[in-house]
Amino acid sequence: MAVKAPPPEAGLVASWSRPRPGVNGTEPAVGPAVPAPQPVPAETAAGWRPWRFRMSNDVWGTPSVAGDLVYVTSFEVHALDVGTGRRRFKTRDVAWSMAVADGRIHASDGPTLFALDAREGADQWRLNTDAWVYSLKAERGTVVTGTRGGGVQGWEAANGQKLWEIAGCQTDFESPEAGPALHEGTVYVWQEGRLRALDARTGDERWAFPIGDAASCGGVPVRVAQANDGFVYLSAGTRVMALDVATGRVRWHFEAPAVFLCPPTFVPGAAVTGGGVYLADYLGTVYALDAADGRDRWRIATEARASVEPVLVAGGHVHVGSGKGLYTLDAVTGTPKWRFQAGGDIVGAPAVAEGRIHFGSTDHLLYTLKADDGRLRWKLATGGEITGSPVVRDGVVYACSKDRCVYALDAEKGTGTARTN
């Protein structure tokens, strides 16, 4: 059992003392977010202050930040200025799926796939996919989609030309997080009991590994994580494996007593010389495996974990959201460091930057803790559950809430202002 985090520092509950004027015709969120609101410093001509933007429809998922814009899905894709929160543009089509890459917004309303200029929102191309897009990834000039009925397609990002298509892929698991994986020019698909590695541009098979059907994988999707050490790590039911990225040959195989819902996390030099592989099973047991041979270096029990998000390893610590608890363990020894209890289940994946860890919960709160000891730095109450995962860029935390608002907060002080430019 992890030790309890120390009590919060006094006076660090963030709130909005007064609504900010609506932008682009939207209404600002109204009313104080938490009791006893604190004053928010006035915005100066050269300064920055926290902002929130209220949509007219529900907001979902994780914000995407590129350059000076933050992209959020609220039926349409909305591009907001990171400095002011003012909307630069929004798409004219619904976007159930979105990926921002190479200066483009790639999105789909289901049967239609389209691309827009990421700076100005101008249409670049759109096409009918002949099937419902449930998964969308983009990188290096290629868009990869998963469509209902087992289809996987590769598209030229510049003009929408179809590059390749295959059928019969993982029809048991057609959800955004379980769709085809795309990493550095390789697409990983689960087809007819085999994990196939395909060239992202041509669709040509590089290798195939017999992984088994859904029943042999514990009734859960295969999760894939390609690392920078030349191996791809995957969880398949109770199994964890390391395969050579180039050939698909097995380096090692590990068997656990319970099913894994999340992909492995590879960290160079973390557990032992050569790296460590970290993951948690659905019971909340956290494992640290030797990346060289798959040996079980340590395992620690937390609490039942339904999340499909990978565990987070940063600054020599392993951070795991299990149920309502955020657990932090020493990455080398597994020694429990601290545990923070939220008022609801942890949502998405936490984000770590500059010695702070940020995460959301179903209790309508966004939390920021000190990553080393779990002390609460600040928290912000919103009018709804936090959606997706928070994103941290340049000292700013971006998060979405079911209160239809997008928040940009100072990573150190929440609705206070620590940044001067």
Short mmCIF file of C-alpha atoms in Angstrom, two decimals:
data_model
loop_
_atom_site.label_atom_id
_atom_site.label_comp_id
_atom_site.label_asym_id
_atom_site.label_seq_id
_atom_site.Cartn_x
_atom_site.Cartn_y
_atom_site.Cartn_z
CA MET A 1 0.00 0.00 0.00
CA ALA A 2 1.44 3.35 -0.98
CA VAL A 3 1.90 5.99 1.69
CA LYS A 4 -0.61 8.82 1.85
CA ALA A 5 0.34 12.14 0.32
CA PRO A 6 1.00 15.03 2.69
CA PRO A 7 -1.79 17.55 3.28
CA PRO A 8 -2.33 20.29 0.67
CA GLU A 9 -0.57 23.59 0.94
CA ALA A 10 -2.86 26.32 2.22
CA GLY A 11 -4.66 28.72 -0.07
CA LEU A 12 -4.16 26.83 -3.31
CA VAL A 13 -7.70 26.21 -4.49
CA ALA A 14 -8.05 27.89 -7.86
CA SER A 15 -11.24 29.57 -9.00
CA TRP A 16 -12.59 32.15 -11.41
CA SER A 17 -13.56 35.23 -9.44
CA ARG A 18 -15.50 36.73 -12.32
CA PRO A 19 -16.54 35.52 -15.78
CA ARG A 20 -14.35 36.49 -18.66
CA PRO A 21 -16.17 38.12 -21.61
CA GLY A 22 -17.32 35.62 -24.21
CA VAL A 23 -15.32 35.41 -27.39
CA ASN A 24 -16.57 34.90 -30.91
CA GLY A 25 -20.15 35.21 -29.77
CA THR A 26 -19.95 32.46 -27.14
CA GLU A 27 -21.18 32.84 -23.61
CA PRO A 28 -18.59 32.66 -20.84
CA ALA A 29 -18.95 30.12 -18.07
CA VAL A 30 -20.84 31.72 -15.20
CA GLY A 31 -20.59 31.62 -11.44
CA PRO A 32 -17.66 30.80 -9.19
CA ALA A 33 -16.11 27.39 -9.81
CA VAL A 34 -15.48 26.64 -6.13
CA PRO A 35 -16.45 28.25 -2.82
CA ALA A 36 -14.51 31.22 -1.46
CA PRO A 37 -13.24 32.46 -4.83
CA GLN A 38 -9.87 34.14 -4.93
CA PRO A 39 -9.03 37.20 -7.01
CA VAL A 40 -7.48 36.67 -10.42
CA PRO A 41 -4.74 39.14 -11.37
CA ALA A 42 -5.74 41.56 -14.12
CA GLU A 43 -4.39 40.90 -17.58
CA THR A 44 -1.75 43.34 -18.74
CA ALA A 45 -1.00 44.40 -22.28
CA ALA A 46 2.23 42.38 -22.38
CA GLY A 47 1.18 39.60 -20.03
CA TRP A 48 -0.77 36.38 -20.11
CA ARG A 49 -3.59 35.23 -17.90
CA PRO A 50 -5.54 32.00 -17.63
CA TRP A 51 -8.57 31.73 -19.85
CA ARG A 52 -11.52 29.51 -20.61
CA PHE A 53 -13.61 29.24 -23.73
CA ARG A 54 -17.19 28.03 -23.59
CA MET A 55 -18.62 26.07 -26.49
CA SER A 56 -22.26 25.92 -27.46
CA ASN A 57 -22.02 22.11 -27.60
CA ASP A 58 -20.35 19.38 -25.58
CA VAL A 59 -16.56 19.17 -25.55
CA TRP A 60 -14.84 15.80 -25.52
CA GLY A 61 -11.46 14.17 -25.75
CA THR A 62 -7.97 15.57 -25.27
CA PRO A 63 -6.86 18.98 -26.56
CA SER A 64 -4.16 19.03 -29.24
CA VAL A 65 -1.63 21.87 -29.09
CA ALA A 66 0.50 22.87 -32.10
CA GLY A 67 2.33 26.17 -32.30
CA ASP A 68 0.14 29.00 -31.05
CA LEU A 69 -3.16 27.13 -31.43
CA VAL A 70 -5.02 24.58 -29.34
CA TYR A 71 -7.44 22.31 -31.21
CA VAL A 72 -10.53 20.93 -29.49
CA THR A 73 -13.40 18.79 -30.71
CA SER A 74 -16.90 20.00 -29.87
CA PHE A 75 -18.86 18.45 -32.72
CA GLU A 76 -16.71 20.60 -35.00
CA VAL A 77 -12.97 21.17 -34.56
CA HIS A 78 -12.28 24.55 -32.94
CA ALA A 79 -8.87 26.26 -33.15
CA LEU A 80 -8.23 28.60 -30.20
CA ASP A 81 -5.38 31.03 -29.68
CA VAL A 82 -3.15 29.72 -26.86
CA GLY A 83 -2.50 33.24 -25.59
CA THR A 84 -6.00 34.67 -25.45
CA GLY A 85 -8.45 31.80 -25.90
CA ARG A 86 -10.04 33.58 -28.86
CA ARG A 87 -11.26 31.27 -31.59
CA ARG A 88 -9.28 31.48 -34.82
CA PHE A 89 -11.72 29.28 -36.74
CA LYS A 90 -13.91 26.20 -36.59
CA THR A 91 -14.66 23.52 -39.14
CA ARG A 92 -18.00 23.47 -40.91
CA ASP A 93 -18.31 19.69 -40.52
CA VAL A 94 -18.77 17.48 -37.50
CA ALA A 95 -15.50 15.79 -36.45
CA TRP A 96 -15.82 12.59 -34.42
CA SER A 97 -12.13 11.84 -35.04
CA MET A 98 -9.24 14.30 -35.29
CA ALA A 99 -5.46 14.29 -35.71
CA VAL A 100 -3.24 17.34 -36.19
CA ALA A 101 0.03 16.71 -38.05
CA ASP A 102 2.30 18.32 -40.62
CA GLY A 103 0.39 21.60 -40.67
CA ARG A 104 -2.99 19.97 -41.31
CA ILE A 105 -6.08 19.04 -39.36
CA HIS A 106 -7.22 15.57 -40.42
CA ALA A 107 -10.74 14.74 -39.30
CA SER A 108 -13.78 12.61 -40.03
CA ASP A 109 -17.51 12.94 -39.42
CA GLY A 110 -17.84 9.17 -39.86
CA PRO A 111 -18.45 8.54 -43.58
CA THR A 112 -16.34 11.51 -44.74
CA LEU A 113 -12.62 12.10 -44.34
CA PHE A 114 -11.29 15.64 -44.76
CA ALA A 115 -8.21 17.81 -44.28
CA LEU A 116 -7.87 21.51 -43.52
CA ASP A 117 -5.03 23.97 -43.19
CA ALA A 118 -4.13 23.97 -39.51
CA ARG A 119 -3.41 27.71 -39.43
CA GLU A 120 -6.42 29.16 -41.22
CA GLY A 121 -8.92 26.31 -41.46
CA ALA A 122 -9.20 26.38 -45.26
CA ASP A 123 -10.40 23.13 -46.86
CA GLN A 124 -7.66 21.14 -48.57
CA TRP A 125 -9.57 18.02 -49.55
CA ARG A 126 -12.50 15.80 -48.56
CA LEU A 127 -13.71 12.39 -49.69
CA ASN A 128 -16.21 9.67 -48.95
CA THR A 129 -14.68 6.62 -47.24
CA ASP A 130 -17.58 4.22 -47.99
CA ALA A 131 -17.51 3.13 -44.33
CA TRP A 132 -17.68 4.72 -40.87
CA VAL A 133 -14.29 5.93 -39.62
CA TYR A 134 -13.80 5.00 -35.94
CA SER A 135 -10.03 5.55 -35.69
CA LEU A 136 -7.74 8.16 -37.28
CA LYS A 137 -3.96 8.61 -37.00
CA ALA A 138 -1.61 10.85 -38.98
CA GLU A 139 2.13 11.38 -39.24
CA ARG A 140 4.86 11.88 -41.86
CA GLY A 141 2.43 12.73 -44.64
CA THR A 142 0.24 9.64 -44.17
CA VAL A 143 -3.24 9.29 -42.68
CA VAL A 144 -4.32 5.85 -41.41
CA THR A 145 -7.97 5.13 -40.69
CA GLY A 146 -9.85 2.21 -39.19
CA THR A 147 -13.40 1.75 -40.48
CA ARG A 148 -16.36 -0.27 -39.23
CA GLY A 149 -16.45 -3.80 -40.57
CA GLY A 150 -12.71 -4.46 -40.27
CA GLY A 151 -11.26 -2.03 -42.81
CA VAL A 152 -7.92 -0.24 -42.52
CA GLN A 153 -6.83 2.39 -45.07
CA GLY A 154 -3.76 4.46 -45.80
CA TRP A 155 -4.19 7.92 -47.37
CA GLU A 156 -1.88 10.55 -48.82
CA ALA A 157 -2.17 13.46 -46.37
CA ALA A 158 -1.51 16.13 -48.99
CA ASN A 159 -4.40 15.30 -51.36
CA GLY A 160 -6.45 12.42 -49.90
CA GLN A 161 -5.34 9.82 -52.45
CA LYS A 162 -5.97 6.29 -51.18
CA LEU A 163 -2.63 4.51 -50.92
CA TRP A 164 -3.80 1.07 -49.78
CA GLU A 165 -6.60 -0.79 -48.01
CA ILE A 166 -7.02 -4.13 -46.23
CA ALA A 167 -10.02 -5.87 -44.67
CA GLY A 168 -10.82 -8.27 -41.84
CA CYS A 169 -8.94 -6.44 -39.08
CA GLN A 170 -9.89 -6.71 -35.36
CA THR A 171 -13.63 -6.52 -35.93
CA ASP A 172 -14.17 -7.42 -32.25
CA PHE A 173 -12.60 -4.12 -31.13
CA GLU A 174 -13.55 -1.05 -33.15
CA SER A 175 -12.92 1.88 -30.83
CA PRO A 176 -10.62 4.89 -31.18
CA GLU A 177 -8.01 3.69 -28.66
CA ALA A 178 -7.98 0.14 -30.08
CA GLY A 179 -7.62 1.12 -33.72
CA PRO A 180 -4.57 0.56 -35.96
CA ALA A 181 -1.37 1.91 -34.39
CA LEU A 182 0.90 4.20 -36.42
CA HIS A 183 4.49 4.85 -35.43
CA GLU A 184 7.42 6.15 -37.49
CA GLY A 185 6.21 4.80 -40.79
CA THR A 186 4.87 1.46 -39.54
CA VAL A 187 1.20 0.52 -39.11
CA TYR A 188 0.34 -2.28 -36.68
CA VAL A 189 -2.94 -4.14 -37.25
CA TRP A 190 -4.49 -7.23 -35.66
CA GLN A 191 -5.82 -9.43 -38.44
CA GLU A 192 -6.91 -13.07 -38.37
CA GLY A 193 -5.05 -13.83 -35.16
CA ARG A 194 -1.81 -12.22 -36.30
CA LEU A 195 -0.19 -8.90 -35.48
CA ARG A 196 0.91 -7.46 -38.80
CA ALA A 197 3.45 -4.69 -39.31
CA LEU A 198 2.75 -2.79 -42.53
CA ASP A 199 4.60 -0.08 -44.40
CA ALA A 200 2.52 3.06 -43.83
CA ARG A 201 3.01 4.31 -47.39
CA THR A 202 2.48 1.12 -49.37
CA GLY A 203 0.59 -1.22 -47.03
CA ASP A 204 3.20 -3.91 -47.76
CA GLU A 205 3.64 -6.42 -44.95
CA ARG A 206 7.02 -6.27 -43.22
CA TRP A 207 6.28 -9.15 -40.87
CA ALA A 208 3.45 -10.96 -39.11
CA PHE A 209 3.42 -12.51 -35.67
CA PRO A 210 0.86 -15.14 -34.50
CA ILE A 211 -0.80 -13.51 -31.50
CA GLY A 212 -4.10 -15.41 -31.41
CA ASP A 213 -7.77 -14.43 -31.62
CA ALA A 214 -9.78 -12.37 -29.16
CA ALA A 215 -10.49 -15.38 -26.91
CA SER A 216 -6.81 -16.28 -26.62
CA CYS A 217 -6.06 -12.62 -25.81
CA GLY A 218 -8.41 -12.57 -22.85
CA GLY A 219 -11.22 -10.80 -24.69
CA VAL A 220 -9.31 -7.51 -24.82
CA PRO A 221 -7.54 -5.72 -27.71
CA VAL A 222 -3.85 -6.14 -28.38
CA ARG A 223 -2.02 -2.96 -27.30
CA VAL A 224 1.13 -1.93 -29.13
CA ALA A 225 3.90 0.52 -28.21
CA GLN A 226 6.92 0.93 -30.48
CA ALA A 227 10.01 2.14 -28.64
CA ASN A 228 13.21 3.86 -29.74
CA ASP A 229 15.37 0.84 -28.84
CA GLY A 230 14.49 -1.12 -31.98
CA PHE A 231 11.69 -3.14 -30.40
CA VAL A 232 7.91 -2.99 -30.27
CA TYR A 233 6.33 -3.94 -26.94
CA LEU A 234 2.84 -5.36 -26.83
CA SER A 235 0.31 -6.60 -24.32
CA ALA A 236 -2.08 -9.35 -25.41
CA GLY A 237 -4.37 -10.54 -22.65
CA THR A 238 -2.08 -11.78 -19.86
CA ARG A 239 1.01 -11.72 -22.08
CA VAL A 240 3.68 -9.08 -22.63
CA MET A 241 6.14 -9.47 -25.50
CA ALA A 242 9.05 -7.67 -27.07
CA LEU A 243 9.36 -8.05 -30.85
CA ASP A 244 12.10 -6.79 -33.15
CA VAL A 245 10.70 -3.82 -35.10
CA ALA A 246 12.50 -4.86 -38.30
CA THR A 247 11.81 -8.62 -38.29
CA GLY A 248 9.03 -9.37 -35.78
CA ARG A 249 11.22 -11.91 -33.99
CA VAL A 250 10.44 -12.43 -30.31
CA ARG A 251 13.04 -11.12 -27.91
CA TRP A 252 11.17 -12.22 -24.80
CA HIS A 253 7.77 -13.22 -23.48
CA PHE A 254 6.24 -12.56 -20.05
CA GLU A 255 3.10 -14.14 -18.62
CA ALA A 256 1.05 -12.50 -15.85
CA PRO A 257 -1.88 -13.87 -13.81
CA ALA A 258 -4.30 -11.12 -14.90
CA VAL A 259 -5.25 -9.35 -18.14
CA PHE A 260 -3.60 -6.10 -19.21
CA LEU A 261 -5.86 -3.37 -20.58
CA CYS A 262 -3.09 -0.84 -21.33
CA PRO A 263 -0.04 -0.88 -23.59
CA PRO A 264 3.46 -1.20 -22.12
CA THR A 265 5.62 1.85 -21.44
CA PHE A 266 9.31 1.60 -22.35
CA VAL A 267 11.79 3.81 -20.49
CA PRO A 268 15.51 3.67 -21.31
CA GLY A 269 17.71 2.98 -18.31
CA ALA A 270 14.89 3.17 -15.79
CA ALA A 271 14.67 -0.20 -14.02
CA VAL A 272 18.05 -1.64 -15.01
CA THR A 273 20.79 -0.89 -17.46
CA GLY A 274 19.22 -1.14 -20.89
CA GLY A 275 15.76 0.04 -19.87
CA GLY A 276 12.54 -0.97 -18.23
CA VAL A 277 9.03 -1.84 -19.43
CA TYR A 278 6.15 -0.79 -17.19
CA LEU A 279 2.46 -1.62 -17.26
CA ALA A 280 -0.51 -2.36 -15.00
CA ASP A 281 -3.11 -5.12 -15.19
CA TYR A 282 -6.84 -4.67 -14.63
CA LEU A 283 -6.49 -5.57 -10.95
CA GLY A 284 -4.11 -2.63 -10.54
CA THR A 285 -0.87 -4.58 -10.13
CA VAL A 286 2.00 -2.53 -11.55
CA TYR A 287 4.88 -4.44 -13.17
CA ALA A 288 8.43 -3.39 -13.98
CA LEU A 289 10.04 -5.75 -16.49
CA ASP A 290 13.63 -5.81 -17.66
CA ALA A 291 13.61 -4.58 -21.26
CA ALA A 292 16.53 -6.86 -22.16
CA ASP A 293 15.02 -10.20 -21.12
CA GLY A 294 11.51 -9.59 -19.73
CA ARG A 295 12.40 -10.59 -16.18
CA ASP A 296 9.99 -9.41 -13.49
CA ARG A 297 12.01 -6.76 -11.62
CA TRP A 298 9.21 -5.85 -9.22
CA ARG A 299 5.43 -5.72 -8.94
CA ILE A 300 3.24 -3.63 -6.63
CA ALA A 301 -0.52 -3.88 -6.02
CA THR A 302 -2.66 -0.74 -6.19
CA GLU A 303 -6.44 -1.02 -6.79
CA ALA A 304 -8.69 -2.19 -9.62
CA ARG A 305 -7.87 -0.30 -12.81
CA ALA A 306 -10.25 -0.01 -15.77
CA SER A 307 -8.12 2.55 -17.61
CA VAL A 308 -6.61 1.72 -21.02
CA GLU A 309 -4.05 4.52 -20.60
CA PRO A 310 -0.38 3.50 -20.22
CA VAL A 311 1.34 4.10 -16.91
CA LEU A 312 3.45 7.27 -16.84
CA VAL A 313 7.16 7.18 -16.01
CA ALA A 314 8.92 10.50 -15.43
CA GLY A 315 11.69 11.81 -13.20
CA GLY A 316 12.46 8.36 -11.81
CA HIS A 317 8.86 7.84 -10.72
CA VAL A 318 6.02 5.62 -11.99
CA HIS A 319 2.62 7.34 -11.83
CA VAL A 320 -0.48 5.16 -12.10
CA GLY A 321 -4.12 6.21 -11.96
CA SER A 322 -6.10 3.32 -10.46
CA GLY A 323 -9.72 3.96 -9.55
CA LYS A 324 -9.85 7.15 -7.48
CA GLY A 325 -6.19 6.94 -6.49
CA LEU A 326 -3.07 8.32 -8.13
CA TYR A 327 -0.16 6.13 -7.04
CA THR A 328 3.50 7.06 -7.36
CA LEU A 329 6.25 4.44 -7.08
CA ASP A 330 10.03 4.51 -7.37
CA ALA A 331 10.83 3.41 -10.92
CA VAL A 332 13.94 1.41 -9.93
CA THR A 333 12.82 -0.32 -6.74
CA GLY A 334 9.02 -0.12 -6.86
CA THR A 335 9.00 1.45 -3.40
CA PRO A 336 5.69 3.29 -2.83
CA LYS A 337 6.28 7.05 -2.62
CA TRP A 338 2.79 8.49 -2.15
CA ARG A 339 -0.87 8.06 -3.00
CA PHE A 340 -3.38 10.85 -3.66
CA GLN A 341 -7.11 10.18 -3.28
CA ALA A 342 -9.41 12.07 -5.66
CA GLY A 343 -13.16 12.37 -5.18
CA GLY A 344 -13.88 10.37 -8.34
CA ASP A 345 -12.16 8.04 -10.78
CA ILE A 346 -9.01 9.34 -12.47
CA VAL A 347 -9.76 10.29 -16.09
CA GLY A 348 -7.34 9.78 -18.96
CA ALA A 349 -3.60 9.96 -18.41
CA PRO A 350 -1.78 12.35 -16.07
CA ALA A 351 0.77 14.79 -17.48
CA VAL A 352 4.10 15.63 -15.83
CA ALA A 353 6.16 18.77 -16.45
CA GLU A 354 8.55 20.87 -14.37
CA GLY A 355 8.12 18.77 -11.25
CA ARG A 356 4.31 18.91 -11.29
CA ILE A 357 1.73 16.29 -12.21
CA HIS A 358 -1.66 17.28 -13.63
CA PHE A 359 -4.73 15.05 -13.95
CA GLY A 360 -8.51 15.17 -14.09
CA SER A 361 -11.23 13.23 -12.33
CA THR A 362 -14.91 12.41 -12.61
CA ASP A 363 -15.40 14.57 -9.49
CA HIS A 364 -15.31 17.62 -11.84
CA LEU A 365 -11.85 18.66 -10.59
CA LEU A 366 -8.54 19.27 -12.31
CA TYR A 367 -5.65 18.61 -9.92
CA THR A 368 -2.03 19.72 -9.86
CA LEU A 369 0.34 18.03 -7.38
CA LYS A 370 4.04 18.16 -6.69
CA ALA A 371 5.35 15.08 -8.47
CA ASP A 372 7.96 14.21 -5.85
CA ASP A 373 5.76 14.10 -2.74
CA GLY A 374 2.13 14.29 -3.93
CA ARG A 375 1.39 17.58 -2.17
CA LEU A 376 -1.56 19.41 -3.70
CA ARG A 377 -0.47 22.61 -5.43
CA TRP A 378 -3.90 23.68 -6.68
CA LYS A 379 -7.17 22.30 -7.96
CA LEU A 380 -9.90 23.76 -10.13
CA ALA A 381 -13.56 22.78 -9.94
CA THR A 382 -15.42 22.86 -13.24
CA GLY A 383 -19.08 22.34 -13.96
CA GLY A 384 -18.57 18.82 -15.29
CA GLU A 385 -16.28 15.83 -15.51
CA ILE A 386 -12.85 16.38 -17.04
CA THR A 387 -12.65 14.68 -20.45
CA GLY A 388 -9.62 13.05 -22.04
CA SER A 389 -6.23 13.98 -20.61
CA PRO A 390 -4.72 17.36 -19.72
CA VAL A 391 -1.95 18.67 -21.95
CA VAL A 392 0.97 20.80 -20.70
CA ARG A 393 2.88 23.16 -23.01
CA ASP A 394 5.20 26.03 -22.06
CA GLY A 395 3.93 26.32 -18.51
CA VAL A 396 0.23 26.14 -19.44
CA VAL A 397 -2.20 23.29 -18.71
CA TYR A 398 -5.02 22.77 -21.23
CA ALA A 399 -8.03 20.67 -20.30
CA CYS A 400 -11.60 20.04 -21.46
CA SER A 401 -14.66 19.59 -19.26
CA LYS A 402 -18.20 18.36 -19.72
CA ASP A 403 -19.31 21.85 -18.67
CA ARG A 404 -18.60 22.69 -22.36
CA CYS A 405 -15.51 24.70 -21.45
CA VAL A 406 -11.88 24.53 -22.54
CA TYR A 407 -9.48 25.71 -19.85
CA ALA A 408 -5.96 27.16 -20.14
CA LEU A 409 -4.41 27.43 -16.68
CA ASP A 410 -1.07 28.45 -15.27
CA ALA A 411 0.72 25.18 -14.50
CA GLU A 412 2.13 26.57 -11.26
CA LYS A 413 -0.75 28.61 -9.89
CA GLY A 414 -3.92 27.55 -11.71
CA THR A 415 -6.09 30.63 -12.19
CA GLY A 416 -3.35 32.73 -10.63
CA THR A 417 -0.63 34.10 -12.87
CA ALA A 418 3.01 33.10 -12.53
CA ARG A 419 3.95 33.76 -16.16
CA THR A 420 4.75 37.26 -17.38
CA ASN A 421 4.91 36.66 -21.11
#
